[in-house]
């Protein structure tokens, strides 16, 4: 039986194997990344080191670089999914180190950003909103510019404008979408937002009395870095929810100068009328005016117009 060493020698010396090896070697050495690496270490690397490290060099060129062979993170072809190879010289030998790729960094940034947004009863599709996805026309420019100005003035956590925006307009024109797009843009600046769908939140507050979590939930909302109250005025407002819940939240945020956003189908004057009458039909002008005073102090009214995008 022929010794294994002799068999390997015969295979390696075969013309076909030699041709394939030379073609592979040429492909490796012509790769821009390999050439750059060899140029950087020209004083440390000789032919013997290159020959010895040919396997590592081929492993390097066979993978994706800057995600050029990967349509998305899930379809990453690299040996370590989400990591791209980098050639290194280790104790006179060519090796490979791996660092997170562009797609993985984008994915991780999105996950980190989403963790900065706490949604309370907001639809999932709205929570994925982006400013680039906001359809812009003449009737929507004012609202977009107001949002853009707020974001431009926001430098980072603890460096936010004191006043938010009160977006109002008819049903289905994209107020909630724009609110969520702002939250996502703020998350990219490492700023946490709490988005609250007001009608459901008010129902939750009534239930919270029974399970003794009312104060905890009110405190969480009122102390948010940025609070976004969606669809205020759509709820059946009682004197208690208006004064003890909404009024408490708004008073705290006004005193602490914390930015607050709101959306509503009502203008300021229409909302004040809505807040004036309780579920029992009681007219309470002074209490409604007190809540509206806080809303005016916290927000700048901006009308959003356009077609109903839910049809």
Short mmCIF file of C-alpha atoms in Angstrom, two decimals:
data_model
loop_
_atom_site.label_atom_id
_atom_site.label_comp_id
_atom_site.label_asym_id
_atom_site.label_seq_id
_atom_site.Cartn_x
_atom_site.Cartn_y
_atom_site.Cartn_z
CA UNK A 1 0.00 0.00 0.00
CA UNK A 2 1.37 3.42 -1.00
CA UNK A 3 2.26 5.68 1.98
CA UNK A 4 -0.11 8.67 2.38
CA UNK A 5 2.81 11.12 2.05
CA UNK A 6 3.69 9.74 -1.37
CA UNK A 7 0.05 9.84 -2.46
CA UNK A 8 -0.29 13.51 -1.48
CA UNK A 9 2.98 14.36 -3.20
CA UNK A 10 1.77 12.74 -6.38
CA UNK A 11 -1.58 14.58 -6.26
CA UNK A 12 0.03 17.95 -5.54
CA UNK A 13 2.51 17.51 -8.37
CA UNK A 14 -0.18 16.55 -10.86
CA UNK A 15 -0.53 19.15 -13.67
CA UNK A 16 -4.29 19.68 -13.13
CA UNK A 17 -3.88 20.34 -9.41
CA UNK A 18 -0.96 22.67 -10.04
CA UNK A 19 -2.96 24.65 -12.58
CA UNK A 20 -5.94 25.04 -10.23
CA UNK A 21 -3.66 26.07 -7.38
CA UNK A 22 -1.89 28.68 -9.49
CA UNK A 23 -5.19 30.06 -10.73
CA UNK A 24 -6.46 30.27 -7.15
CA UNK A 25 -3.24 31.91 -6.00
CA UNK A 26 -3.47 34.51 -8.76
CA UNK A 27 -7.12 35.22 -7.88
CA UNK A 28 -6.17 35.69 -4.23
CA UNK A 29 -3.21 37.97 -4.91
CA UNK A 30 -5.19 40.14 -7.33
CA UNK A 31 -7.93 40.82 -4.78
CA UNK A 32 -7.87 44.55 -3.81
CA UNK A 33 -8.19 43.78 -0.10
CA UNK A 34 -5.29 41.33 -0.18
CA UNK A 35 -3.15 43.74 -2.20
CA UNK A 36 -3.85 46.52 0.29
CA UNK A 37 -2.93 44.25 3.21
CA UNK A 38 0.31 43.08 1.57
CA UNK A 39 1.27 46.67 0.73
CA UNK A 40 0.65 47.75 4.33
CA UNK A 41 2.90 44.97 5.63
CA UNK A 42 5.42 44.82 2.80
CA UNK A 43 8.36 45.12 5.21
CA UNK A 44 7.12 42.21 7.34
CA UNK A 45 5.77 39.73 4.80
CA UNK A 46 7.76 37.64 2.33
CA UNK A 47 6.80 34.90 -0.15
CA UNK A 48 7.04 32.11 2.40
CA UNK A 49 4.54 33.88 4.72
CA UNK A 50 2.18 34.43 1.79
CA UNK A 51 2.41 30.78 0.75
CA UNK A 52 1.85 29.60 4.30
CA UNK A 53 -1.13 31.94 4.71
CA UNK A 54 -2.74 31.19 1.33
CA UNK A 55 -5.59 29.32 3.03
CA UNK A 56 -6.44 32.34 5.20
CA UNK A 57 -6.15 34.68 2.23
CA UNK A 58 -8.58 32.55 0.24
CA UNK A 59 -10.96 32.40 3.21
CA UNK A 60 -10.83 36.20 3.25
CA UNK A 61 -11.64 36.77 -0.44
CA UNK A 62 -14.36 34.11 -0.44
CA UNK A 63 -16.51 36.16 1.93
CA UNK A 64 -18.58 39.34 1.67
CA UNK A 65 -16.90 42.70 2.25
CA UNK A 66 -18.95 45.77 3.19
CA UNK A 67 -21.99 43.51 2.67
CA UNK A 68 -21.41 43.47 -1.11
CA UNK A 69 -22.58 39.86 -1.46
CA UNK A 70 -25.39 39.95 1.13
CA UNK A 71 -28.89 41.26 0.30
CA UNK A 72 -29.72 41.44 4.02
CA UNK A 73 -28.42 40.33 7.41
CA UNK A 74 -30.42 37.10 7.36
CA UNK A 75 -28.82 36.12 4.03
CA UNK A 76 -25.24 36.89 5.17
CA UNK A 77 -22.81 34.43 3.53
CA UNK A 78 -19.88 35.03 5.88
CA UNK A 79 -18.49 32.38 8.20
CA UNK A 80 -19.71 34.46 11.15
CA UNK A 81 -23.10 35.87 10.20
CA UNK A 82 -23.13 39.62 10.61
CA UNK A 83 -19.35 39.92 10.81
CA UNK A 84 -16.90 40.75 8.04
CA UNK A 85 -13.31 39.46 7.81
CA UNK A 86 -10.20 41.58 8.22
CA UNK A 87 -6.68 40.38 7.45
CA UNK A 88 -4.22 40.65 10.32
CA UNK A 89 -0.57 39.73 10.87
CA UNK A 90 -0.15 37.69 14.06
CA UNK A 91 3.36 36.66 15.15
CA UNK A 92 4.57 36.41 11.58
CA UNK A 93 1.48 34.57 10.30
CA UNK A 94 -1.48 35.79 8.26
CA UNK A 95 -4.75 35.52 10.15
CA UNK A 96 -8.31 36.81 10.10
CA UNK A 97 -10.22 38.86 12.65
CA UNK A 98 -13.94 39.57 12.43
CA UNK A 99 -15.78 42.83 13.12
CA UNK A 100 -19.53 43.64 12.92
CA UNK A 101 -20.59 44.43 9.36
CA UNK A 102 -22.61 47.39 8.13
CA UNK A 103 -25.90 45.45 8.03
CA UNK A 104 -25.39 44.12 11.57
CA UNK A 105 -24.60 47.62 12.85
CA UNK A 106 -27.76 48.95 11.19
CA UNK A 107 -29.77 46.08 12.67
CA UNK A 108 -28.33 46.64 16.16
CA UNK A 109 -28.94 50.38 15.92
CA UNK A 110 -32.58 49.77 15.00
CA UNK A 111 -33.00 47.39 17.92
CA UNK A 112 -31.41 49.89 20.27
CA UNK A 113 -33.58 52.67 18.87
CA UNK A 114 -36.78 50.63 19.24
CA UNK A 115 -35.89 49.97 22.88
CA UNK A 116 -35.99 53.74 23.44
CA UNK A 117 -39.61 53.96 22.34
CA UNK A 118 -42.28 52.74 24.73
CA UNK A 119 -45.60 52.41 22.98
CA UNK A 120 -48.81 52.20 24.96
CA UNK A 121 -51.64 50.86 22.80
CA UNK A 122 -50.25 52.27 19.51
CA UNK A 123 -50.65 50.12 16.34
CA UNK A 124 -47.51 48.25 15.30
CA UNK A 125 -47.56 49.55 11.71
CA UNK A 126 -47.63 53.14 12.93
CA UNK A 127 -44.66 52.48 15.21
CA UNK A 128 -42.51 51.68 12.16
CA UNK A 129 -43.07 55.16 10.68
CA UNK A 130 -40.20 57.20 9.27
CA UNK A 131 -39.94 60.82 8.22
CA UNK A 132 -38.79 59.72 4.76
CA UNK A 133 -42.04 57.77 4.44
CA UNK A 134 -44.21 60.79 5.23
CA UNK A 135 -45.99 61.81 2.03
CA UNK A 136 -45.31 65.47 1.48
CA UNK A 137 -47.56 67.90 -0.37
CA UNK A 138 -48.47 71.58 0.00
CA UNK A 139 -51.07 70.89 2.70
CA UNK A 140 -48.56 68.97 4.85
CA UNK A 141 -45.43 71.11 4.53
CA UNK A 142 -46.15 73.25 7.60
CA UNK A 143 -46.44 70.22 9.88
CA UNK A 144 -43.34 68.58 8.41
CA UNK A 145 -41.32 71.79 8.79
CA UNK A 146 -42.43 72.18 12.43
CA UNK A 147 -41.29 68.65 13.19
CA UNK A 148 -38.05 69.16 11.30
CA UNK A 149 -37.31 72.35 13.25
CA UNK A 150 -37.89 70.55 16.56
CA UNK A 151 -35.49 67.77 15.55
CA UNK A 152 -32.88 70.26 14.34
CA UNK A 153 -33.02 72.01 17.71
CA UNK A 154 -32.62 68.69 19.53
CA UNK A 155 -28.95 68.11 20.26
CA UNK A 156 -29.24 65.02 22.42
CA UNK A 157 -30.59 63.73 25.75
CA UNK A 158 -31.21 66.66 28.08
CA UNK A 159 -30.90 69.14 25.23
CA UNK A 160 -34.42 69.33 23.84
CA UNK A 161 -36.70 72.27 23.05
CA UNK A 162 -39.16 72.90 25.87
CA UNK A 163 -42.21 73.06 23.61
CA UNK A 164 -43.61 70.20 21.58
CA UNK A 165 -46.20 70.31 18.81
CA UNK A 166 -49.98 70.00 18.84
CA UNK A 167 -50.89 68.36 15.52
CA UNK A 168 -54.54 68.68 14.67
CA UNK A 169 -56.69 67.91 11.67
CA UNK A 170 -59.36 65.58 10.38
CA UNK A 171 -59.38 61.81 10.75
CA UNK A 172 -56.92 59.60 8.86
CA UNK A 173 -54.51 62.19 7.46
CA UNK A 174 -51.33 60.89 9.09
CA UNK A 175 -51.09 62.62 12.46
CA UNK A 176 -50.25 59.42 14.35
CA UNK A 177 -47.80 58.41 11.64
CA UNK A 178 -45.92 61.70 11.87
CA UNK A 179 -45.88 61.46 15.68
CA UNK A 180 -44.31 58.00 15.54
CA UNK A 181 -41.82 59.13 12.88
CA UNK A 182 -40.66 61.84 15.29
CA UNK A 183 -40.24 59.23 18.04
CA UNK A 184 -38.08 57.09 15.74
CA UNK A 185 -36.00 60.11 14.72
CA UNK A 186 -35.47 61.00 18.39
CA UNK A 187 -34.43 57.42 19.16
CA UNK A 188 -31.62 57.81 16.62
CA UNK A 189 -30.42 60.68 18.82
CA UNK A 190 -30.56 58.36 21.86
CA UNK A 191 -33.66 60.07 23.26
CA UNK A 192 -36.44 58.03 24.84
CA UNK A 193 -40.08 58.67 23.97
CA UNK A 194 -43.33 57.36 25.39
CA UNK A 195 -46.23 57.20 22.92
CA UNK A 196 -49.70 56.92 24.40
CA UNK A 197 -52.99 56.30 22.63
CA UNK A 198 -55.10 58.48 24.91
CA UNK A 199 -58.56 56.82 24.70
CA UNK A 200 -57.17 53.39 25.66
CA UNK A 201 -54.87 54.93 28.27
CA UNK A 202 -57.79 56.62 30.02
CA UNK A 203 -59.71 53.33 30.13
CA UNK A 204 -56.60 51.68 31.58
CA UNK A 205 -56.35 54.36 34.27
CA UNK A 206 -59.85 53.59 35.49
CA UNK A 207 -58.93 49.91 35.82
CA UNK A 208 -55.65 50.83 37.51
CA UNK A 209 -57.56 52.15 40.51
CA UNK A 210 -58.64 48.61 41.31
CA UNK A 211 -55.23 46.98 40.94
CA UNK A 212 -53.48 49.88 42.73
CA UNK A 213 -51.13 50.69 39.82
CA UNK A 214 -52.59 54.10 39.00
CA UNK A 215 -49.86 56.24 40.53
CA UNK A 216 -47.10 54.10 39.07
CA UNK A 217 -48.52 54.40 35.54
CA UNK A 218 -49.20 58.12 35.80
CA UNK A 219 -45.68 58.72 37.10
CA UNK A 220 -44.13 56.74 34.25
CA UNK A 221 -45.98 58.76 31.62
CA UNK A 222 -45.56 62.18 33.17
CA UNK A 223 -41.79 61.77 33.64
CA UNK A 224 -41.01 60.61 30.07
CA UNK A 225 -38.16 62.43 28.34
CA UNK A 226 -40.54 63.11 25.46
CA UNK A 227 -44.25 62.36 25.82
CA UNK A 228 -46.55 61.90 22.83
CA UNK A 229 -50.29 61.84 23.46
CA UNK A 230 -52.10 60.51 20.42
CA UNK A 231 -55.75 61.26 19.65
CA UNK A 232 -56.52 63.44 22.61
CA UNK A 233 -60.20 64.38 22.53
CA UNK A 234 -61.33 61.00 21.15
CA UNK A 235 -61.85 59.65 24.66
CA UNK A 236 -65.02 59.92 26.73
CA UNK A 237 -63.59 62.41 29.22
CA UNK A 238 -64.78 62.35 32.80
CA UNK A 239 -64.00 65.03 35.34
CA UNK A 240 -61.66 62.60 37.08
CA UNK A 241 -59.62 61.59 34.00
CA UNK A 242 -59.42 65.22 32.89
CA UNK A 243 -58.33 66.67 36.23
CA UNK A 244 -56.59 63.84 38.10
CA UNK A 245 -54.92 62.06 35.20
CA UNK A 246 -54.47 64.41 32.22
CA UNK A 247 -54.22 67.52 34.38
CA UNK A 248 -51.64 65.93 36.69
CA UNK A 249 -49.48 64.75 33.78
CA UNK A 250 -49.58 68.11 32.01
CA UNK A 251 -48.93 70.13 35.18
CA UNK A 252 -45.81 68.10 35.97
CA UNK A 253 -44.46 68.41 32.44
CA UNK A 254 -45.13 72.13 32.32
CA UNK A 255 -43.31 72.64 35.64
CA UNK A 256 -40.36 70.48 34.55
CA UNK A 257 -40.30 71.96 31.01
CA UNK A 258 -40.47 68.55 29.36
CA UNK A 259 -41.41 68.49 25.65
CA UNK A 260 -44.85 67.08 24.89
CA UNK A 261 -46.47 66.25 21.56
CA UNK A 262 -50.18 65.76 20.98
CA UNK A 263 -52.46 64.84 18.10
CA UNK A 264 -56.16 65.54 17.92
CA UNK A 265 -59.07 65.91 15.53
CA UNK A 266 -59.83 69.11 17.44
CA UNK A 267 -58.28 72.56 17.29
CA UNK A 268 -57.42 74.23 20.61
CA UNK A 269 -60.86 75.86 20.88
CA UNK A 270 -62.68 72.67 19.90
CA UNK A 271 -60.70 70.66 22.42
CA UNK A 272 -61.50 73.15 25.16
CA UNK A 273 -65.19 72.70 24.36
CA UNK A 274 -64.75 68.92 24.54
CA UNK A 275 -63.01 69.18 27.92
CA UNK A 276 -65.68 71.49 29.29
CA UNK A 277 -68.41 68.85 29.37
CA UNK A 278 -68.05 65.73 31.48
CA UNK A 279 -69.68 62.38 30.72
CA UNK A 280 -72.54 63.42 32.97
CA UNK A 281 -73.13 66.56 30.95
CA UNK A 282 -71.73 68.85 33.62
CA UNK A 283 -70.29 72.09 32.29
CA UNK A 284 -66.96 72.93 33.93
CA UNK A 285 -65.47 75.91 32.11
CA UNK A 286 -62.81 76.77 34.68
CA UNK A 287 -61.37 73.27 34.93
CA UNK A 288 -61.30 72.86 31.15
CA UNK A 289 -59.59 76.25 30.80
CA UNK A 290 -56.97 75.18 33.35
CA UNK A 291 -56.10 72.05 31.33
CA UNK A 292 -56.01 74.05 28.09
CA UNK A 293 -53.67 76.59 29.68
CA UNK A 294 -51.20 73.76 30.27
CA UNK A 295 -51.63 72.39 26.75
CA UNK A 296 -50.93 75.84 25.28
CA UNK A 297 -47.86 76.19 27.48
CA UNK A 298 -46.52 72.81 26.37
CA UNK A 299 -47.25 72.84 22.63
CA UNK A 300 -47.38 74.90 19.46
CA UNK A 301 -50.52 74.24 17.36
CA UNK A 302 -49.91 73.10 13.78
CA UNK A 303 -52.67 72.02 11.41
CA UNK A 304 -52.14 68.93 9.27
CA UNK A 305 -54.33 68.62 6.20
CA UNK A 306 -54.68 66.39 3.17
CA UNK A 307 -56.63 63.33 2.04
CA UNK A 308 -57.71 60.46 4.26
CA UNK A 309 -54.94 57.89 3.85
CA UNK A 310 -56.90 55.12 5.53
CA UNK A 311 -59.40 54.80 2.70
#
